[in-house]
Every structure is written in structure tokens, then in C-alpha cells.
PDB file of C-alpha atoms in Angstrom:
ATOM      1  CA  MET A   1      27.078  -2.493 -40.494  1.00 49.00           C
ATOM      2  CA  LYS A   2      29.440   0.221 -39.277  1.00 46.00           C
ATOM      3  CA  LYS A   3      27.700   2.781 -41.527  1.00 47.00           C
ATOM      4  CA  ALA A   4      24.263   1.820 -40.153  1.00 41.00           C
ATOM      5  CA  MET A   5      25.536   2.100 -36.529  1.00 40.00           C
ATOM      6  CA  PHE A   6      27.055   5.547 -37.465  1.00 39.00           C
ATOM      7  CA  VAL A   7      23.725   6.770 -38.879  1.00 37.00           C
ATOM      8  CA  MET A   8      21.890   5.506 -35.783  1.00 43.00           C
ATOM      9  CA  ALA A   9      24.299   7.174 -33.420  1.00 40.00           C
ATOM     10  CA  MET A  10      24.021  10.418 -35.351  1.00 45.00           C
ATOM     11  CA  ALA A  11      20.178  10.244 -35.252  1.00 44.00           C
ATOM     12  CA  LEU A  12      20.291   9.526 -31.488  1.00 42.00           C
ATOM     13  CA  MET A  13      22.598  12.562 -30.901  1.00 45.00           C
ATOM     14  CA  GLY A  14      20.386  14.778 -32.952  1.00 43.00           C
ATOM     15  CA  ALA A  15      17.200  13.594 -31.019  1.00 40.00           C
ATOM     16  CA  MET A  16      19.032  14.153 -27.733  1.00 39.00           C
ATOM     17  CA  GLN A  17      20.028  17.689 -28.807  1.00 38.00           C
ATOM     18  CA  VAL A  18      16.380  18.562 -29.774  1.00 38.00           C
ATOM     19  CA  SER A  19      15.086  17.084 -26.516  1.00 40.00           C
ATOM     20  CA  ALA A  20      17.627  19.094 -24.448  1.00 38.00           C
ATOM     21  CA  GLN A  21      16.431  22.330 -26.154  1.00 45.00           C
ATOM     22  CA  GLY A  22      12.865  21.829 -24.838  1.00 56.00           C
ATOM     23  CA  VAL A  23       9.710  23.291 -26.543  1.00 65.00           C
ATOM     24  CA  LYS A  24      10.146  26.924 -27.509  1.00 70.00           C
ATOM     25  CA  ILE A  25       6.797  28.796 -27.130  1.00 74.00           C
ATOM     26  CA  ASP A  26       6.214  32.498 -27.590  1.00 78.00           C
ATOM     27  CA  ASP A  27       5.684  34.519 -24.463  1.00 79.00           C
ATOM     28  CA  LYS A  28       2.259  35.501 -25.656  1.00 86.00           C
ATOM     29  CA  GLU A  29       1.061  31.967 -25.664  1.00 90.00           C
ATOM     30  CA  ILE A  30       0.429  32.264 -21.819  1.00 93.00           C
ATOM     31  CA  VAL A  31      -2.399  34.707 -22.480  1.00 95.00           C
ATOM     32  CA  GLY A  32      -5.694  33.056 -21.768  1.00 96.00           C
ATOM     33  CA  THR A  33      -7.486  30.777 -19.256  1.00 97.00           C
ATOM     34  CA  TRP A  34      -5.704  27.952 -17.670  1.00 96.00           C
ATOM     35  CA  ILE A  35      -7.093  25.013 -15.542  1.00 95.00           C
ATOM     36  CA  MET A  36      -4.987  22.858 -13.315  1.00 93.00           C
ATOM     37  CA  GLU A  37      -5.345  19.366 -14.737  1.00 91.00           C
ATOM     38  CA  SER A  38      -3.081  17.532 -12.252  1.00 89.00           C
ATOM     39  CA  MET A  39      -1.568  18.175  -8.840  1.00 88.00           C
ATOM     40  CA  GLN A  40       0.589  15.696  -7.109  1.00 88.00           C
ATOM     41  CA  TRP A  41       2.781  16.105  -4.083  1.00 88.00           C
ATOM     42  CA  GLU A  42       6.258  14.621  -4.279  1.00 88.00           C
ATOM     43  CA  GLY A  43       6.367  11.133  -3.008  1.00 87.00           C
ATOM     44  CA  GLU A  44       2.611  10.720  -3.225  1.00 85.00           C
ATOM     45  CA  LYS A  45       0.800   8.624  -5.811  1.00 80.00           C
ATOM     46  CA  LYS A  46      -2.617  10.319  -5.333  1.00 77.00           C
ATOM     47  CA  THR A  47      -3.512  13.000  -7.859  1.00 74.00           C
ATOM     48  CA  MET A  48      -5.218  15.836  -5.919  1.00 77.00           C
ATOM     49  CA  CYS A  49      -7.231  17.483  -8.552  1.00 85.00           C
ATOM     50  CA  GLY A  50      -9.010  16.985 -11.846  1.00 76.00           C
ATOM     51  CA  LYS A  51     -12.489  16.047 -12.996  1.00 76.00           C
ATOM     52  CA  ALA A  52     -12.859  13.048 -10.748  1.00 78.00           C
ATOM     53  CA  THR A  53     -11.858  14.888  -7.594  1.00 86.00           C
ATOM     54  CA  GLY A  54     -14.225  17.906  -7.702  1.00 89.00           C
ATOM     55  CA  TYR A  55     -11.261  20.274  -7.197  1.00 92.00           C
ATOM     56  CA  THR A  56      -9.274  22.358  -9.580  1.00 93.00           C
ATOM     57  CA  GLN A  57      -7.517  25.733  -9.919  1.00 94.00           C
ATOM     58  CA  PHE A  58      -8.134  28.504 -12.446  1.00 96.00           C
ATOM     59  CA  LYS A  59      -5.651  31.067 -13.652  1.00 96.00           C
ATOM     60  CA  PHE A  60      -6.263  33.920 -16.068  1.00 97.00           C
ATOM     61  CA  TYR A  61      -3.428  35.712 -17.867  1.00 97.00           C
ATOM     62  CA  GLY A  62      -4.515  38.863 -19.800  1.00 96.00           C
ATOM     63  CA  ALA A  63      -2.630  40.440 -22.664  1.00 95.00           C
ATOM     64  CA  ASP A  64      -2.173  43.530 -20.490  1.00 95.00           C
ATOM     65  CA  GLY A  65      -0.584  41.769 -17.581  1.00 95.00           C
ATOM     66  CA  GLU A  66      -3.811  41.174 -15.711  1.00 96.00           C
ATOM     67  CA  TYR A  67      -3.746  37.981 -13.473  1.00 96.00           C
ATOM     68  CA  ALA A  68      -6.281  36.080 -11.438  1.00 96.00           C
ATOM     69  CA  CYS A  69      -6.171  32.848  -9.600  1.00 96.00           C
ATOM     70  CA  ALA A  70      -8.930  30.909  -7.889  1.00 96.00           C
ATOM     71  CA  GLN A  71      -9.726  27.412  -6.521  1.00 95.00           C
ATOM     72  CA  ILE A  72     -12.816  25.887  -7.880  1.00 95.00           C
ATOM     73  CA  THR A  73     -14.565  23.014  -6.024  1.00 93.00           C
ATOM     74  CA  MET A  74     -17.789  21.168  -6.154  1.00 90.00           C
ATOM     75  CA  ASN A  75     -19.402  20.525  -2.755  1.00 88.00           C
ATOM     76  CA  LYS A  76     -21.305  17.312  -1.787  1.00 88.00           C
ATOM     77  CA  GLU A  77     -24.574  18.836  -2.958  1.00 91.00           C
ATOM     78  CA  GLY A  78     -23.004  19.281  -6.509  1.00 88.00           C
ATOM     79  CA  LYS A  79     -22.806  23.152  -6.122  1.00 92.00           C
ATOM     80  CA  VAL A  80     -19.694  24.751  -7.691  1.00 93.00           C
ATOM     81  CA  VAL A  81     -17.847  27.044  -5.197  1.00 92.00           C
ATOM     82  CA  VAL A  82     -15.294  29.699  -6.332  1.00 94.00           C
ATOM     83  CA  MET A  83     -12.630  30.444  -3.785  1.00 94.00           C
ATOM     84  CA  PRO A  84     -10.667  33.523  -5.063  1.00 94.00           C
ATOM     85  CA  HIS A  85      -6.979  33.309  -4.307  1.00 93.00           C
ATOM     86  CA  GLU A  86      -5.532  36.525  -5.788  1.00 93.00           C
ATOM     87  CA  TYR A  87      -5.955  39.226  -8.398  1.00 94.00           C
ATOM     88  CA  GLY A  88      -3.352  41.614  -9.691  1.00 93.00           C
ATOM     89  CA  THR A  89      -0.619  41.404 -12.376  1.00 95.00           C
ATOM     90  CA  TYR A  90       1.875  38.881 -13.827  1.00 95.00           C
ATOM     91  CA  MET A  91       4.949  39.090 -15.950  1.00 94.00           C
ATOM     92  CA  PHE A  92       6.233  36.482 -18.345  1.00 92.00           C
ATOM     93  CA  LYS A  93       9.102  37.293 -20.644  1.00 91.00           C
ATOM     94  CA  ASP A  94      11.956  35.230 -22.097  1.00 89.00           C
ATOM     95  CA  GLY A  95      11.192  32.457 -19.612  1.00 87.00           C
ATOM     96  CA  TRP A  96      11.101  34.760 -16.592  1.00 91.00           C
ATOM     97  CA  TYR A  97       7.811  34.563 -14.617  1.00 91.00           C
ATOM     98  CA  SER A  98       6.357  36.485 -11.691  1.00 92.00           C
ATOM     99  CA  GLU A  99       2.950  36.851 -10.215  1.00 92.00           C
ATOM    100  CA  MET A 100       1.860  39.722  -8.039  1.00 92.00           C
ATOM    101  CA  GLY A 101       5.260  41.393  -8.060  1.00 91.00           C
ATOM    102  CA  ARG A 102       6.912  38.498  -6.363  1.00 92.00           C
ATOM    103  CA  GLU A 103      10.505  37.567  -7.247  1.00 92.00           C
ATOM    104  CA  LYS A 104      10.965  36.593 -10.854  1.00 92.00           C
ATOM    105  CA  ILE A 105      11.828  32.964 -11.501  1.00 89.00           C
ATOM    106  CA  LYS A 106      13.543  31.637 -14.629  1.00 87.00           C
ATOM    107  CA  ASP A 107      11.900  28.686 -16.359  1.00 83.00           C
ATOM    108  CA  ALA A 108       9.161  28.247 -13.628  1.00 83.00           C
ATOM    109  CA  ILE A 109       6.918  27.249 -16.411  1.00 87.00           C
ATOM    110  CA  VAL A 110       7.918  24.301 -18.516  1.00 89.00           C
ATOM    111  CA  TRP A 111       6.042  24.156 -21.761  1.00 91.00           C
ATOM    112  CA  VAL A 112       5.005  20.676 -22.974  1.00 93.00           C
ATOM    113  CA  ASP A 113       3.244  22.203 -25.969  1.00 93.00           C
ATOM    114  CA  LYS A 114       1.146  25.416 -26.679  1.00 92.00           C
ATOM    115  CA  THR A 115      -1.748  24.312 -24.431  1.00 94.00           C
ATOM    116  CA  THR A 116       0.039  22.381 -21.654  1.00 94.00           C
ATOM    117  CA  THR A 117       2.522  23.491 -19.002  1.00 93.00           C
ATOM    118  CA  LYS A 118       4.070  21.745 -16.003  1.00 91.00           C
ATOM    119  CA  GLY A 119       5.887  23.016 -13.059  1.00 87.00           C
ATOM    120  CA  THR A 120       6.895  22.366  -9.480  1.00 84.00           C
ATOM    121  CA  TRP A 121       6.003  24.615  -6.502  1.00 80.00           C
ATOM    122  CA  MET A 122       7.054  23.647  -2.995  1.00 84.00           C
ATOM    123  CA  LYS A 123       7.307  19.989  -3.910  1.00 87.00           C
ATOM    124  CA  ARG A 124       4.001  19.930  -5.705  1.00 87.00           C
ATOM    125  CA  HIS A 125       3.983  18.961  -9.298  1.00 89.00           C
ATOM    126  CA  ASP A 126       1.357  20.648 -11.426  1.00 91.00           C
ATOM    127  CA  ILE A 127       0.119  20.185 -15.013  1.00 93.00           C
ATOM    128  CA  TRP A 128      -1.938  23.066 -16.473  1.00 94.00           C
ATOM    129  CA  LYS A 129      -4.086  23.058 -19.582  1.00 95.00           C
ATOM    130  CA  LYS A 130      -5.031  26.110 -21.551  1.00 96.00           C
ATOM    131  CA  VAL A 131      -8.802  26.037 -22.080  1.00 96.00           C
ATOM    132  CA  THR A 132     -11.459  28.065 -23.776  1.00 96.00           C
ATOM    133  CA  LEU A 133     -14.240  28.822 -21.298  1.00 96.00           C
ATOM    134  CA  PRO A 134     -17.516  30.758 -21.936  1.00 96.00           C
ATOM    135  CA  ASP A 135     -16.969  34.546 -21.451  1.00 96.00           C
ATOM    136  CA  LYS A 136     -19.666  34.598 -18.706  1.00 96.00           C
ATOM    137  CA  VAL A 137     -17.721  32.011 -16.682  1.00 96.00           C
ATOM    138  CA  VAL A 138     -14.403  33.814 -17.076  1.00 97.00           C
ATOM    139  CA  LYS A 139     -15.953  37.178 -16.281  1.00 96.00           C
ATOM    140  CA  TYR A 140     -17.635  35.739 -13.163  1.00 96.00           C
ATOM    141  CA  ILE A 141     -14.463  34.102 -11.754  1.00 96.00           C
ATOM    142  CA  LEU A 142     -12.489  37.357 -12.552  1.00 96.00           C
ATOM    143  CA  ALA A 143     -15.115  39.365 -10.644  1.00 94.00           C
ATOM    144  CA  CYS A 144     -14.863  37.000  -7.653  1.00 93.00           C
ATOM    145  CA  CYS A 145     -11.120  37.399  -7.695  1.00 94.00           C
ATOM    146  CA  LYS A 146     -11.317  41.251  -8.030  1.00 92.00           C
ATOM    147  CA  THR A 147     -13.622  41.477  -5.010  1.00 86.00           C
ATOM    148  CA  LYS A 148     -11.170  39.507  -2.930  1.00 72.00           C
ATOM    149  CA  ALA A 149      -8.715  42.378  -3.452  1.00 67.00           C
ATOM    150  CA  MET A 150      -9.427  44.287  -0.210  1.00 73.00           C
ATOM    151  CA  PRO A 151      -9.120  48.096  -0.256  1.00 78.00           C
ATOM    152  CA  ALA A 152      -6.085  49.426   1.665  1.00 81.00           C
ATOM    153  CA  ASP A 153      -8.257  51.360   4.143  1.00 85.00           C
ATOM    154  CA  VAL A 154     -10.276  48.244   5.012  1.00 84.00           C
ATOM    155  CA  GLN A 155      -6.949  46.319   5.429  1.00 79.00           C
ATOM    156  CA  GLN A 156      -5.770  48.918   7.823  1.00 85.00           C
ATOM    157  CA  GLN A 157      -9.022  48.993   9.811  1.00 89.00           C
ATOM    158  CA  ILE A 158      -8.993  45.206  10.212  1.00 83.00           C
ATOM    159  CA  ARG A 159      -5.369  45.315  11.383  1.00 84.00           C
ATOM    160  CA  GLN A 160      -6.252  48.046  13.937  1.00 87.00           C
ATOM    161  CA  ASN A 161      -9.444  46.468  15.210  1.00 87.00           C
ATOM    162  CA  MET A 162      -8.733  42.695  15.010  1.00 84.00           C
ATOM    163  CA  PHE A 163      -4.963  42.367  15.193  1.00 82.00           C
ATOM    164  CA  LYS A 164      -3.851  45.038  17.759  1.00 71.00           C
TER     165      LYS A 164
END
């Protein structure tokens, strides 16, 4: 009996140690297209995105550091609408992550496995899935995000003419 308890205790300790280490995924695994599968505000029970809601978010991570983010919705008429959020660069190395040159955050991305991540941003809990989309779809969303990137001279003119 004591021997069985000892073996069970050792197995439990081993399992706890593996669990504490988390999933180790290579930095390059982030490269690709990701869709937000779940978004839930802390303290809320309602999931705010996914297939049933008609809302999701899209992120693209290129091997060269290219980054794009967009919101995707389906309106009441069933038409898909792409709302570009940002386009630029990202950095992900040894657990350190940054988008658009913002401050690097350690362990901002928690890997569940090679195709699923989770994270928290401003009390919003997200789950992201790596997906394969047709090239035409990815190129279109990237083009939408790129056109959102306003040229500096237009930025300046808008500031001068609309926000004096």
C-alpha cells in the first residue's frame, strides 16, 4: 500500500511539473493566419465572437515580421464587412511579443498547442486559432489593412484642416 501511494505521489508530482512548464512552441509557429475563436470580458458569461455571433477578428503574421489585424463582421443582409484595424510589423522571440513597435510583453501569448493560443488584454480573454484560408481571402484582407495605413502627408493635412 505504501509503495502504491509513493508511486502515485511521484506520478502526481511529475504531472504537476510538466503542467507548470507549459507548452513549448517554436517562435516560428506564430507565422500564418489566425482567427479569434472566443472573446469574453472578465465577469461576463456571454462569448462575444465566433461563428454564431457574426463577428471575429483576423490576424496575419508573416515570416518577415509583416503584421495585419482586422475585424470581420457579417451584417444583417449577410454581407461580410472587413474593418481594418492596423497594418505594420510584429516581433515574437523567446516569449516576448510586440505589435506595431509597442512595448514588448513577456508571455502575452499562451500556447495551448501549435494551433491555439489564449491571452488576456484589458480584462478581455481571447482564444485564437491558426487557420488556413484561401490565398485570395488573405490577400484581400491584407490589402484592406494596408490601405488603412494612411500616408504621413495625409495625416498631417487632416490634423491641420480638421483638428486645429
